[in-house]
Amino acid sequence: MSRKNRKSCIQNVNLHVGMRNIKTAFAATLCALLYLPFSRNPTFACIGAVFGMGSDMENSQLHGGNRLFGTAIGGFLGMALFRFYIIFYPDGGTHPLILGLLFIGVVILILISQNVWPGAVQPGSVVLCILLFNTPVETYVSYSLNRILDTGVGVVIALAINYVMSKERIEGWCASYQANKEKRIKENT
């Protein structure tokens, strides 16, 4: 990239910190803060909060629901498939059977998602793949359950913050503050 093009590209960057940015950062930080006293890893709660924060409540419910339902469907389906897998391969290593279970799992996940929550396919597939290919035999159940719980915590926090700090509510607070300020000024003059 030429120097002129870099300069033009930099000038066209639009950096804007709006309420959604603030609410998202607040939700993720609140998740991490809530997990501190329990010495529990807040990663998936924070991710749930970020995915669950939308521009409004409807958008938050959609995206948070995608993440939560996807994680739950992928987690429970992954536990069932992995349990079946370790009957034949107790070491949990990668053997050809896992490929067939992945194929079947993705098909089942899509079918369930189509009838429960269509946006659940992508996050559910992520959890399913992690369970089948990257989770030790000893921890696949606890990993799944913790992932579902933590995602739920994050999504609920995002929804709560988006409700409490909705655009309409903040505009109301600002209007009330401004009216009180003007009233105090009139009283002092």
Short mmCIF file of N, CA and C in Angstrom, two decimals:
data_model
loop_
_atom_site.label_atom_id
_atom_site.label_comp_id
_atom_site.label_asym_id
_atom_site.label_seq_id
_atom_site.Cartn_x
_atom_site.Cartn_y
_atom_site.Cartn_z
N MET A 1 0.86 -1.17 0.00
CA MET A 1 0.00 0.00 0.00
C MET A 1 0.90 1.23 0.00
N SER A 2 0.57 2.14 -0.87
CA SER A 2 1.37 3.35 -0.97
C SER A 2 1.12 4.26 0.24
N ARG A 3 2.04 5.17 0.43
CA ARG A 3 1.93 6.11 1.56
C ARG A 3 0.65 6.94 1.45
N LYS A 4 0.32 7.35 0.24
CA LYS A 4 -0.89 8.16 0.01
C LYS A 4 -2.14 7.34 0.36
N ASN A 5 -2.18 6.07 -0.06
CA ASN A 5 -3.33 5.22 0.24
C ASN A 5 -3.47 4.95 1.74
N ARG A 6 -2.32 4.76 2.42
CA ARG A 6 -2.36 4.56 3.88
C ARG A 6 -2.93 5.78 4.58
N LYS A 7 -2.48 6.96 4.16
CA LYS A 7 -2.96 8.20 4.76
C LYS A 7 -4.45 8.36 4.52
N SER A 8 -4.92 8.07 3.30
CA SER A 8 -6.33 8.15 2.98
C SER A 8 -7.14 7.16 3.80
N CYS A 9 -6.62 5.96 3.94
CA CYS A 9 -7.29 4.92 4.73
C CYS A 9 -7.41 5.34 6.19
N ILE A 10 -6.37 5.89 6.74
CA ILE A 10 -6.38 6.33 8.15
C ILE A 10 -7.37 7.48 8.34
N GLN A 11 -7.45 8.39 7.37
CA GLN A 11 -8.38 9.52 7.48
C GLN A 11 -9.83 9.05 7.42
N ASN A 12 -10.11 7.94 6.77
CA ASN A 12 -11.47 7.44 6.62
C ASN A 12 -11.92 6.55 7.77
N VAL A 13 -11.06 6.29 8.73
CA VAL A 13 -11.43 5.47 9.87
C VAL A 13 -12.38 6.27 10.76
N ASN A 14 -13.50 5.65 11.09
CA ASN A 14 -14.49 6.31 11.93
C ASN A 14 -14.48 5.65 13.30
N LEU A 15 -13.87 6.29 14.26
CA LEU A 15 -13.83 5.77 15.62
C LEU A 15 -14.91 6.48 16.44
N HIS A 16 -15.85 5.69 16.94
CA HIS A 16 -16.96 6.24 17.69
C HIS A 16 -17.28 5.32 18.86
N VAL A 17 -17.23 5.85 20.05
CA VAL A 17 -17.61 5.08 21.23
C VAL A 17 -19.01 5.53 21.62
N GLY A 18 -19.97 4.64 21.36
CA GLY A 18 -21.36 4.95 21.67
C GLY A 18 -21.84 4.12 22.85
N MET A 19 -23.13 4.22 23.11
CA MET A 19 -23.72 3.51 24.25
C MET A 19 -23.58 1.99 24.12
N ARG A 20 -23.73 1.46 22.91
CA ARG A 20 -23.59 0.01 22.75
C ARG A 20 -22.18 -0.44 23.13
N ASN A 21 -21.18 0.34 22.74
CA ASN A 21 -19.80 0.02 23.12
C ASN A 21 -19.65 0.00 24.64
N ILE A 22 -20.20 1.03 25.27
CA ILE A 22 -20.09 1.16 26.73
C ILE A 22 -20.83 0.01 27.42
N LYS A 23 -22.05 -0.28 26.96
CA LYS A 23 -22.84 -1.35 27.57
C LYS A 23 -22.16 -2.71 27.39
N THR A 24 -21.57 -2.95 26.23
CA THR A 24 -20.88 -4.21 25.97
C THR A 24 -19.67 -4.36 26.89
N ALA A 25 -18.88 -3.32 26.97
CA ALA A 25 -17.70 -3.35 27.84
C ALA A 25 -18.12 -3.52 29.31
N PHE A 26 -19.18 -2.83 29.70
CA PHE A 26 -19.68 -2.92 31.07
C PHE A 26 -20.17 -4.34 31.36
N ALA A 27 -20.91 -4.95 30.44
CA ALA A 27 -21.42 -6.31 30.64
C ALA A 27 -20.28 -7.32 30.79
N ALA A 28 -19.29 -7.23 29.92
CA ALA A 28 -18.16 -8.16 30.00
C ALA A 28 -17.38 -7.96 31.30
N THR A 29 -17.16 -6.70 31.67
CA THR A 29 -16.42 -6.40 32.89
C THR A 29 -17.20 -6.85 34.13
N LEU A 30 -18.50 -6.64 34.13
CA LEU A 30 -19.33 -7.09 35.25
C LEU A 30 -19.28 -8.61 35.40
N CYS A 31 -19.29 -9.33 34.29
CA CYS A 31 -19.16 -10.80 34.34
C CYS A 31 -17.84 -11.18 35.01
N ALA A 32 -16.77 -10.58 34.56
CA ALA A 32 -15.45 -10.90 35.12
C ALA A 32 -15.41 -10.56 36.61
N LEU A 33 -15.99 -9.43 36.98
CA LEU A 33 -16.02 -9.02 38.38
C LEU A 33 -16.82 -10.01 39.23
N LEU A 34 -17.95 -10.46 38.72
CA LEU A 34 -18.78 -11.41 39.46
C LEU A 34 -18.08 -12.76 39.66
N TYR A 35 -17.21 -13.12 38.75
CA TYR A 35 -16.53 -14.41 38.83
C TYR A 35 -15.30 -14.37 39.75
N LEU A 36 -14.76 -13.17 40.00
CA LEU A 36 -13.55 -13.04 40.81
C LEU A 36 -13.62 -13.73 42.17
N PRO A 37 -14.67 -13.50 42.97
CA PRO A 37 -14.69 -14.11 44.31
C PRO A 37 -14.74 -15.64 44.29
N PHE A 38 -15.13 -16.20 43.17
CA PHE A 38 -15.28 -17.65 43.08
C PHE A 38 -14.06 -18.33 42.46
N SER A 39 -13.04 -17.56 42.15
CA SER A 39 -11.84 -18.08 41.47
C SER A 39 -12.24 -18.94 40.28
N ARG A 40 -13.21 -18.45 39.53
CA ARG A 40 -13.74 -19.18 38.38
C ARG A 40 -13.40 -18.39 37.12
N ASN A 41 -13.06 -19.08 36.08
CA ASN A 41 -12.68 -18.44 34.83
C ASN A 41 -13.91 -17.81 34.18
N PRO A 42 -13.88 -16.50 33.93
CA PRO A 42 -15.06 -15.81 33.39
C PRO A 42 -15.12 -15.77 31.86
N THR A 43 -14.21 -16.43 31.18
CA THR A 43 -14.10 -16.29 29.73
C THR A 43 -15.42 -16.47 29.01
N PHE A 44 -16.10 -17.59 29.24
CA PHE A 44 -17.32 -17.86 28.47
C PHE A 44 -18.49 -16.99 28.91
N ALA A 45 -18.49 -16.54 30.14
CA ALA A 45 -19.51 -15.58 30.58
C ALA A 45 -19.28 -14.24 29.86
N CYS A 46 -18.03 -13.83 29.78
CA CYS A 46 -17.71 -12.57 29.08
C CYS A 46 -18.07 -12.67 27.60
N ILE A 47 -17.77 -13.79 26.99
CA ILE A 47 -18.12 -13.99 25.58
C ILE A 47 -19.64 -13.97 25.41
N GLY A 48 -20.35 -14.63 26.32
CA GLY A 48 -21.81 -14.60 26.28
C GLY A 48 -22.35 -13.19 26.40
N ALA A 49 -21.73 -12.39 27.25
CA ALA A 49 -22.15 -11.00 27.42
C ALA A 49 -21.92 -10.19 26.15
N VAL A 50 -20.78 -10.38 25.52
CA VAL A 50 -20.48 -9.64 24.30
C VAL A 50 -21.44 -10.05 23.18
N PHE A 51 -21.67 -11.36 23.03
CA PHE A 51 -22.59 -11.83 22.00
C PHE A 51 -24.03 -11.44 22.32
N GLY A 52 -24.35 -11.33 23.59
CA GLY A 52 -25.72 -11.02 24.00
C GLY A 52 -26.07 -9.55 23.96
N MET A 53 -25.10 -8.70 23.73
CA MET A 53 -25.39 -7.26 23.71
C MET A 53 -25.74 -6.84 22.29
N GLY A 54 -26.93 -6.33 22.13
CA GLY A 54 -27.36 -5.85 20.82
C GLY A 54 -27.66 -4.36 20.89
N SER A 55 -28.09 -3.83 19.80
CA SER A 55 -28.41 -2.40 19.74
C SER A 55 -29.68 -2.08 20.52
N ASP A 56 -30.53 -3.08 20.73
CA ASP A 56 -31.75 -2.91 21.53
C ASP A 56 -32.10 -4.27 22.13
N MET A 57 -33.19 -4.33 22.91
CA MET A 57 -33.54 -5.58 23.58
C MET A 57 -33.85 -6.69 22.59
N GLU A 58 -34.56 -6.36 21.53
CA GLU A 58 -34.91 -7.39 20.54
C GLU A 58 -33.66 -8.00 19.92
N ASN A 59 -32.72 -7.14 19.56
CA ASN A 59 -31.47 -7.60 18.98
C ASN A 59 -30.66 -8.40 20.00
N SER A 60 -30.66 -7.97 21.24
CA SER A 60 -29.95 -8.69 22.30
C SER A 60 -30.56 -10.07 22.53
N GLN A 61 -31.88 -10.14 22.54
CA GLN A 61 -32.54 -11.43 22.74
C GLN A 61 -32.22 -12.38 21.59
N LEU A 62 -32.19 -11.85 20.37
CA LEU A 62 -31.88 -12.68 19.22
C LEU A 62 -30.45 -13.23 19.30
N HIS A 63 -29.48 -12.34 19.45
CA HIS A 63 -28.08 -12.77 19.45
C HIS A 63 -27.70 -13.54 20.72
N GLY A 64 -28.21 -13.08 21.85
CA GLY A 64 -27.97 -13.81 23.09
C GLY A 64 -28.62 -15.19 23.05
N GLY A 65 -29.82 -15.25 22.49
CA GLY A 65 -30.50 -16.54 22.33
C GLY A 65 -29.73 -17.47 21.41
N ASN A 66 -29.21 -16.92 20.31
CA ASN A 66 -28.39 -17.74 19.40
C ASN A 66 -27.25 -18.39 20.17
N ARG A 67 -26.56 -17.58 20.95
CA ARG A 67 -25.40 -18.07 21.70
C ARG A 67 -25.82 -19.08 22.78
N LEU A 68 -26.84 -18.73 23.54
CA LEU A 68 -27.26 -19.59 24.65
C LEU A 68 -27.85 -20.90 24.16
N PHE A 69 -28.81 -20.83 23.25
CA PHE A 69 -29.42 -22.07 22.75
C PHE A 69 -28.41 -22.91 21.96
N GLY A 70 -27.55 -22.25 21.19
CA GLY A 70 -26.52 -22.98 20.46
C GLY A 70 -25.58 -23.71 21.40
N THR A 71 -25.15 -23.02 22.44
CA THR A 71 -24.25 -23.65 23.41
C THR A 71 -24.94 -24.82 24.11
N ALA A 72 -26.20 -24.65 24.47
CA ALA A 72 -26.92 -25.73 25.15
C ALA A 72 -27.14 -26.93 24.22
N ILE A 73 -27.59 -26.68 23.01
CA ILE A 73 -27.83 -27.78 22.07
C ILE A 73 -26.52 -28.48 21.75
N GLY A 74 -25.50 -27.72 21.39
CA GLY A 74 -24.19 -28.30 21.08
C GLY A 74 -23.58 -29.03 22.26
N GLY A 75 -23.77 -28.46 23.46
CA GLY A 75 -23.20 -29.07 24.67
C GLY A 75 -23.85 -30.40 25.01
N PHE A 76 -25.18 -30.42 25.04
CA PHE A 76 -25.86 -31.68 25.38
C PHE A 76 -25.70 -32.74 24.29
N LEU A 77 -25.79 -32.31 23.04
CA LEU A 77 -25.58 -33.25 21.94
C LEU A 77 -24.14 -33.77 21.95
N GLY A 78 -23.19 -32.88 22.16
CA GLY A 78 -21.78 -33.27 22.21
C GLY A 78 -21.50 -34.24 23.35
N MET A 79 -22.12 -34.01 24.51
CA MET A 79 -21.94 -34.95 25.63
C MET A 79 -22.44 -36.34 25.26
N ALA A 80 -23.61 -36.41 24.63
CA ALA A 80 -24.19 -37.71 24.26
C ALA A 80 -23.30 -38.41 23.23
N LEU A 81 -22.87 -37.69 22.21
CA LEU A 81 -22.04 -38.30 21.18
C LEU A 81 -20.67 -38.70 21.71
N PHE A 82 -20.08 -37.86 22.55
CA PHE A 82 -18.77 -38.19 23.10
C PHE A 82 -18.87 -39.39 24.05
N ARG A 83 -19.96 -39.47 24.79
CA ARG A 83 -20.17 -40.63 25.68
C ARG A 83 -20.22 -41.91 24.85
N PHE A 84 -20.94 -41.87 23.75
CA PHE A 84 -21.00 -43.03 22.85
C PHE A 84 -19.61 -43.35 22.31
N TYR A 85 -18.87 -42.32 21.93
CA TYR A 85 -17.53 -42.49 21.37
C TYR A 85 -16.57 -43.17 22.35
N ILE A 86 -16.60 -42.75 23.62
CA ILE A 86 -15.63 -43.31 24.57
C ILE A 86 -16.00 -44.73 25.02
N ILE A 87 -17.17 -45.19 24.65
CA ILE A 87 -17.49 -46.62 24.87
C ILE A 87 -16.53 -47.46 24.03
N PHE A 88 -16.26 -47.01 22.81
CA PHE A 88 -15.38 -47.74 21.89
C PHE A 88 -13.92 -47.31 22.01
N TYR A 89 -13.69 -46.06 22.35
CA TYR A 89 -12.33 -45.53 22.48
C TYR A 89 -12.21 -44.80 23.81
N PRO A 90 -12.02 -45.55 24.90
CA PRO A 90 -11.98 -44.94 26.24
C PRO A 90 -10.88 -43.90 26.42
N ASP A 91 -9.85 -43.95 25.58
CA ASP A 91 -8.77 -42.97 25.70
C ASP A 91 -9.19 -41.62 25.12
N GLY A 92 -10.25 -41.60 24.31
CA GLY A 92 -10.74 -40.37 23.72
C GLY A 92 -9.91 -39.83 22.59
N GLY A 93 -8.89 -40.56 22.16
CA GLY A 93 -8.05 -40.09 21.06
C GLY A 93 -8.86 -39.95 19.79
N THR A 94 -8.22 -39.43 18.75
CA THR A 94 -8.91 -39.23 17.48
C THR A 94 -8.83 -40.50 16.65
N HIS A 95 -9.98 -41.10 16.44
CA HIS A 95 -10.14 -42.31 15.64
C HIS A 95 -11.20 -42.04 14.59
N PRO A 96 -11.24 -42.79 13.50
CA PRO A 96 -12.19 -42.50 12.40
C PRO A 96 -13.66 -42.40 12.84
N LEU A 97 -14.06 -43.10 13.88
CA LEU A 97 -15.45 -43.03 14.33
C LEU A 97 -15.87 -41.60 14.67
N ILE A 98 -14.94 -40.80 15.15
CA ILE A 98 -15.27 -39.43 15.55
C ILE A 98 -15.76 -38.61 14.35
N LEU A 99 -15.25 -38.93 13.16
CA LEU A 99 -15.68 -38.21 11.96
C LEU A 99 -17.15 -38.49 11.64
N GLY A 100 -17.53 -39.74 11.76
CA GLY A 100 -18.94 -40.10 11.55
C GLY A 100 -19.84 -39.46 12.59
N LEU A 101 -19.36 -39.43 13.84
CA LEU A 101 -20.16 -38.80 14.90
C LEU A 101 -20.27 -37.29 14.69
N LEU A 102 -19.20 -36.69 14.19
CA LEU A 102 -19.26 -35.26 13.89
C LEU A 102 -20.31 -35.01 12.80
N PHE A 103 -20.28 -35.80 11.75
CA PHE A 103 -21.24 -35.65 10.66
C PHE A 103 -22.67 -35.78 11.18
N ILE A 104 -22.92 -36.85 11.90
CA ILE A 104 -24.25 -37.09 12.48
C ILE A 104 -24.62 -35.97 13.44
N GLY A 105 -23.66 -35.56 14.25
CA GLY A 105 -23.91 -34.49 15.22
C GLY A 105 -24.31 -33.18 14.58
N VAL A 106 -23.61 -32.80 13.52
CA VAL A 106 -23.94 -31.53 12.85
C VAL A 106 -25.33 -31.62 12.22
N VAL A 107 -25.65 -32.76 11.61
CA VAL A 107 -26.98 -32.93 11.02
C VAL A 107 -28.06 -32.82 12.10
N ILE A 108 -27.86 -33.52 13.22
CA ILE A 108 -28.84 -33.48 14.32
C ILE A 108 -28.93 -32.07 14.90
N LEU A 109 -27.78 -31.43 15.07
CA LEU A 109 -27.77 -30.06 15.61
C LEU A 109 -28.56 -29.12 14.72
N ILE A 110 -28.40 -29.24 13.42
CA ILE A 110 -29.14 -28.38 12.49
C ILE A 110 -30.64 -28.67 12.58
N LEU A 111 -31.00 -29.94 12.62
CA LEU A 111 -32.42 -30.30 12.72
C LEU A 111 -33.05 -29.76 14.00
N ILE A 112 -32.35 -29.93 15.12
CA ILE A 112 -32.86 -29.42 16.39
C ILE A 112 -32.97 -27.90 16.34
N SER A 113 -31.93 -27.25 15.85
CA SER A 113 -31.90 -25.79 15.80
C SER A 113 -33.02 -25.23 14.92
N GLN A 114 -33.29 -25.89 13.81
CA GLN A 114 -34.35 -25.42 12.92
C GLN A 114 -35.70 -25.38 13.64
N ASN A 115 -35.88 -26.27 14.60
CA ASN A 115 -37.15 -26.36 15.30
C ASN A 115 -37.16 -25.64 16.65
N VAL A 116 -36.00 -25.33 17.19
CA VAL A 116 -35.93 -24.69 18.50
C VAL A 116 -35.49 -23.23 18.37
N TRP A 117 -34.34 -23.00 17.73
CA TRP A 117 -33.78 -21.65 17.62
C TRP A 117 -32.83 -21.64 16.42
N PRO A 118 -33.29 -21.19 15.24
CA PRO A 118 -32.49 -21.31 14.01
C PRO A 118 -31.08 -20.72 14.09
N GLY A 119 -30.88 -19.68 14.85
CA GLY A 119 -29.55 -19.06 14.95
C GLY A 119 -28.58 -19.83 15.82
N ALA A 120 -29.01 -20.98 16.34
CA ALA A 120 -28.16 -21.77 17.25
C ALA A 120 -27.14 -22.63 16.52
N VAL A 121 -27.24 -22.75 15.22
CA VAL A 121 -26.38 -23.68 14.47
C VAL A 121 -24.89 -23.37 14.64
N GLN A 122 -24.48 -22.14 14.40
CA GLN A 122 -23.05 -21.81 14.44
C GLN A 122 -22.47 -21.97 15.85
N PRO A 123 -23.03 -21.32 16.87
CA PRO A 123 -22.43 -21.52 18.20
C PRO A 123 -22.54 -22.96 18.69
N GLY A 124 -23.62 -23.65 18.32
CA GLY A 124 -23.76 -25.05 18.71
C GLY A 124 -22.70 -25.92 18.06
N SER A 125 -22.38 -25.63 16.82
CA SER A 125 -21.35 -26.40 16.11
C SER A 125 -19.97 -26.17 16.73
N VAL A 126 -19.72 -24.96 17.18
CA VAL A 126 -18.44 -24.67 17.84
C VAL A 126 -18.29 -25.54 19.09
N VAL A 127 -19.31 -25.55 19.93
CA VAL A 127 -19.25 -26.34 21.16
C VAL A 127 -19.14 -27.82 20.83
N LEU A 128 -19.89 -28.29 19.87
CA LEU A 128 -19.84 -29.69 19.45
C LEU A 128 -18.43 -30.08 19.01
N CYS A 129 -17.82 -29.27 18.18
CA CYS A 129 -16.46 -29.57 17.71
C CYS A 129 -15.44 -29.55 18.84
N ILE A 130 -15.56 -28.58 19.74
CA ILE A 130 -14.63 -28.53 20.87
C ILE A 130 -14.77 -29.78 21.71
N LEU A 131 -16.00 -30.19 21.96
CA LEU A 131 -16.22 -31.40 22.76
C LEU A 131 -15.65 -32.64 22.10
N LEU A 132 -15.90 -32.79 20.82
CA LEU A 132 -15.46 -34.01 20.14
C LEU A 132 -13.94 -34.04 19.90
N PHE A 133 -13.32 -32.90 19.67
CA PHE A 133 -11.92 -32.91 19.28
C PHE A 133 -10.94 -32.32 20.28
N ASN A 134 -11.44 -31.62 21.31
CA ASN A 134 -10.49 -30.89 22.13
C ASN A 134 -10.76 -30.97 23.63
N THR A 135 -11.60 -31.88 24.05
CA THR A 135 -11.93 -31.96 25.47
C THR A 135 -11.50 -33.32 26.01
N PRO A 136 -10.74 -33.35 27.08
CA PRO A 136 -10.31 -34.63 27.66
C PRO A 136 -11.49 -35.46 28.15
N VAL A 137 -11.32 -36.76 28.12
CA VAL A 137 -12.37 -37.69 28.55
C VAL A 137 -12.84 -37.37 29.96
N GLU A 138 -11.92 -37.00 30.83
CA GLU A 138 -12.25 -36.76 32.24
C GLU A 138 -13.11 -35.52 32.45
N THR A 139 -13.11 -34.60 31.51
CA THR A 139 -13.77 -33.31 31.76
C THR A 139 -14.86 -32.94 30.76
N TYR A 140 -15.24 -33.83 29.87
CA TYR A 140 -16.17 -33.43 28.83
C TYR A 140 -17.55 -33.05 29.39
N VAL A 141 -18.00 -33.73 30.45
CA VAL A 141 -19.30 -33.39 31.04
C VAL A 141 -19.22 -32.05 31.78
N SER A 142 -18.22 -31.89 32.62
CA SER A 142 -18.09 -30.64 33.37
C SER A 142 -17.82 -29.46 32.43
N TYR A 143 -17.04 -29.69 31.38
CA TYR A 143 -16.78 -28.63 30.41
C TYR A 143 -18.10 -28.18 29.79
N SER A 144 -18.90 -29.14 29.34
CA SER A 144 -20.17 -28.81 28.69
C SER A 144 -21.10 -28.05 29.62
N LEU A 145 -21.28 -28.57 30.81
CA LEU A 145 -22.20 -27.93 31.75
C LEU A 145 -21.72 -26.55 32.16
N ASN A 146 -20.42 -26.42 32.40
CA ASN A 146 -19.86 -25.11 32.75
C ASN A 146 -19.99 -24.12 31.60
N ARG A 147 -19.77 -24.60 30.41
CA ARG A 147 -19.89 -23.73 29.23
C ARG A 147 -21.31 -23.22 29.08
N ILE A 148 -22.29 -24.10 29.27
CA ILE A 148 -23.70 -23.70 29.18
C ILE A 148 -24.04 -22.70 30.28
N LEU A 149 -23.63 -23.00 31.51
CA LEU A 149 -23.90 -22.11 32.64
C LEU A 149 -23.27 -20.74 32.43
N ASP A 150 -21.99 -20.73 32.10
CA ASP A 150 -21.27 -19.46 31.94
C ASP A 150 -21.84 -18.63 30.80
N THR A 151 -22.18 -19.27 29.70
CA THR A 151 -22.79 -18.54 28.59
C THR A 151 -24.12 -17.93 29.03
N GLY A 152 -24.90 -18.70 29.78
CA GLY A 152 -26.17 -18.20 30.30
C GLY A 152 -25.99 -16.99 31.19
N VAL A 153 -25.00 -17.04 32.07
CA VAL A 153 -24.72 -15.91 32.96
C VAL A 153 -24.40 -14.66 32.13
N GLY A 154 -23.53 -14.82 31.15
CA GLY A 154 -23.15 -13.68 30.32
C GLY A 154 -24.31 -13.10 29.54
N VAL A 155 -25.13 -13.96 28.96
CA VAL A 155 -26.29 -13.49 28.18
C VAL A 155 -27.28 -12.78 29.09
N VAL A 156 -27.55 -13.35 30.26
CA VAL A 156 -28.49 -12.71 31.20
C VAL A 156 -27.98 -11.34 31.63
N ILE A 157 -26.69 -11.23 31.91
CA ILE A 157 -26.12 -9.94 32.30
C ILE A 157 -26.24 -8.94 31.15
N ALA A 158 -25.97 -9.37 29.93
CA ALA A 158 -26.10 -8.47 28.78
C ALA A 158 -27.54 -8.00 28.63
N LEU A 159 -28.49 -8.91 28.75
CA LEU A 159 -29.90 -8.53 28.64
C LEU A 159 -30.30 -7.56 29.74
N ALA A 160 -29.84 -7.82 30.96
CA ALA A 160 -30.18 -6.95 32.08
C ALA A 160 -29.61 -5.55 31.88
N ILE A 161 -28.37 -5.48 31.45
CA ILE A 161 -27.75 -4.17 31.22
C ILE A 161 -28.44 -3.45 30.07
N ASN A 162 -28.76 -4.19 29.02
CA ASN A 162 -29.44 -3.55 27.89
C ASN A 162 -30.84 -3.08 28.29
N TYR A 163 -31.48 -3.76 29.21
CA TYR A 163 -32.79 -3.33 29.69
C TYR A 163 -32.66 -2.07 30.57
N VAL A 164 -31.75 -2.14 31.53
CA VAL A 164 -31.58 -1.02 32.47
C VAL A 164 -31.03 0.21 31.76
N MET A 165 -30.14 0.00 30.82
CA MET A 165 -29.49 1.12 30.14
C MET A 165 -30.02 1.30 28.71
N SER A 166 -31.31 1.06 28.52
CA SER A 166 -31.89 1.23 27.18
C SER A 166 -31.81 2.69 26.75
N LYS A 167 -31.83 2.90 25.47
CA LYS A 167 -31.74 4.26 24.93
C LYS A 167 -32.88 5.12 25.49
N GLU A 168 -34.07 4.58 25.52
CA GLU A 168 -35.23 5.33 26.01
C GLU A 168 -35.07 5.71 27.48
N ARG A 169 -34.59 4.76 28.28
CA ARG A 169 -34.41 5.01 29.71
C ARG A 169 -33.33 6.07 29.94
N ILE A 170 -32.23 5.99 29.23
CA ILE A 170 -31.14 6.96 29.40
C ILE A 170 -31.59 8.34 28.93
N GLU A 171 -32.33 8.39 27.81
CA GLU A 171 -32.85 9.68 27.36
C GLU A 171 -33.80 10.27 28.40
N GLY A 172 -34.60 9.41 29.04
CA GLY A 172 -35.49 9.87 30.11
C GLY A 172 -34.71 10.41 31.30
N TRP A 173 -33.67 9.69 31.69
CA TRP A 173 -32.82 10.15 32.80
C TRP A 173 -32.19 11.50 32.47
N CYS A 174 -31.69 11.61 31.23
CA CYS A 174 -31.04 12.86 30.82
C CYS A 174 -32.04 14.01 30.80
N ALA A 175 -33.25 13.75 30.28
CA ALA A 175 -34.28 14.80 30.25
C ALA A 175 -34.67 15.21 31.66
N SER A 176 -34.81 14.24 32.55
CA SER A 176 -35.16 14.53 33.94
C SER A 176 -34.05 15.33 34.62
N TYR A 177 -32.80 14.95 34.38
CA TYR A 177 -31.66 15.67 34.94
C TYR A 177 -31.65 17.11 34.44
N GLN A 178 -31.85 17.27 33.13
CA GLN A 178 -31.83 18.60 32.53
C GLN A 178 -32.97 19.46 33.10
N ALA A 179 -34.15 18.87 33.25
CA ALA A 179 -35.29 19.61 33.80
C ALA A 179 -35.01 20.02 35.25
N ASN A 180 -34.45 19.12 36.05
CA ASN A 180 -34.10 19.45 37.44
C ASN A 180 -33.03 20.53 37.50
N LYS A 181 -32.08 20.45 36.60
CA LYS A 181 -31.01 21.44 36.55
C LYS A 181 -31.59 22.82 36.23
N GLU A 182 -32.46 22.88 35.24
CA GLU A 182 -33.09 24.15 34.86
C GLU A 182 -33.96 24.68 35.99
N LYS A 183 -34.64 23.79 36.69
CA LYS A 183 -35.48 24.19 37.83
C LYS A 183 -34.61 24.82 38.93
N ARG A 184 -33.47 24.18 39.23
CA ARG A 184 -32.57 24.72 40.27
C ARG A 184 -32.01 26.08 39.87
N ILE A 185 -31.70 26.24 38.59
CA ILE A 185 -31.18 27.52 38.11
C ILE A 185 -32.24 28.61 38.28
N LYS A 186 -33.50 28.30 37.92
CA LYS A 186 -34.58 29.28 38.07
C LYS A 186 -34.79 29.65 39.54
N GLU A 187 -34.70 28.65 40.41
CA GLU A 187 -34.90 28.89 41.84
C GLU A 187 -33.79 29.76 42.43
N ASN A 188 -32.61 29.68 41.89
CA ASN A 188 -31.48 30.44 42.40
C ASN A 188 -31.37 31.84 41.78
N THR A 189 -32.20 32.15 40.79
CA THR A 189 -32.11 33.47 40.19
C THR A 189 -33.21 34.39 40.68
#
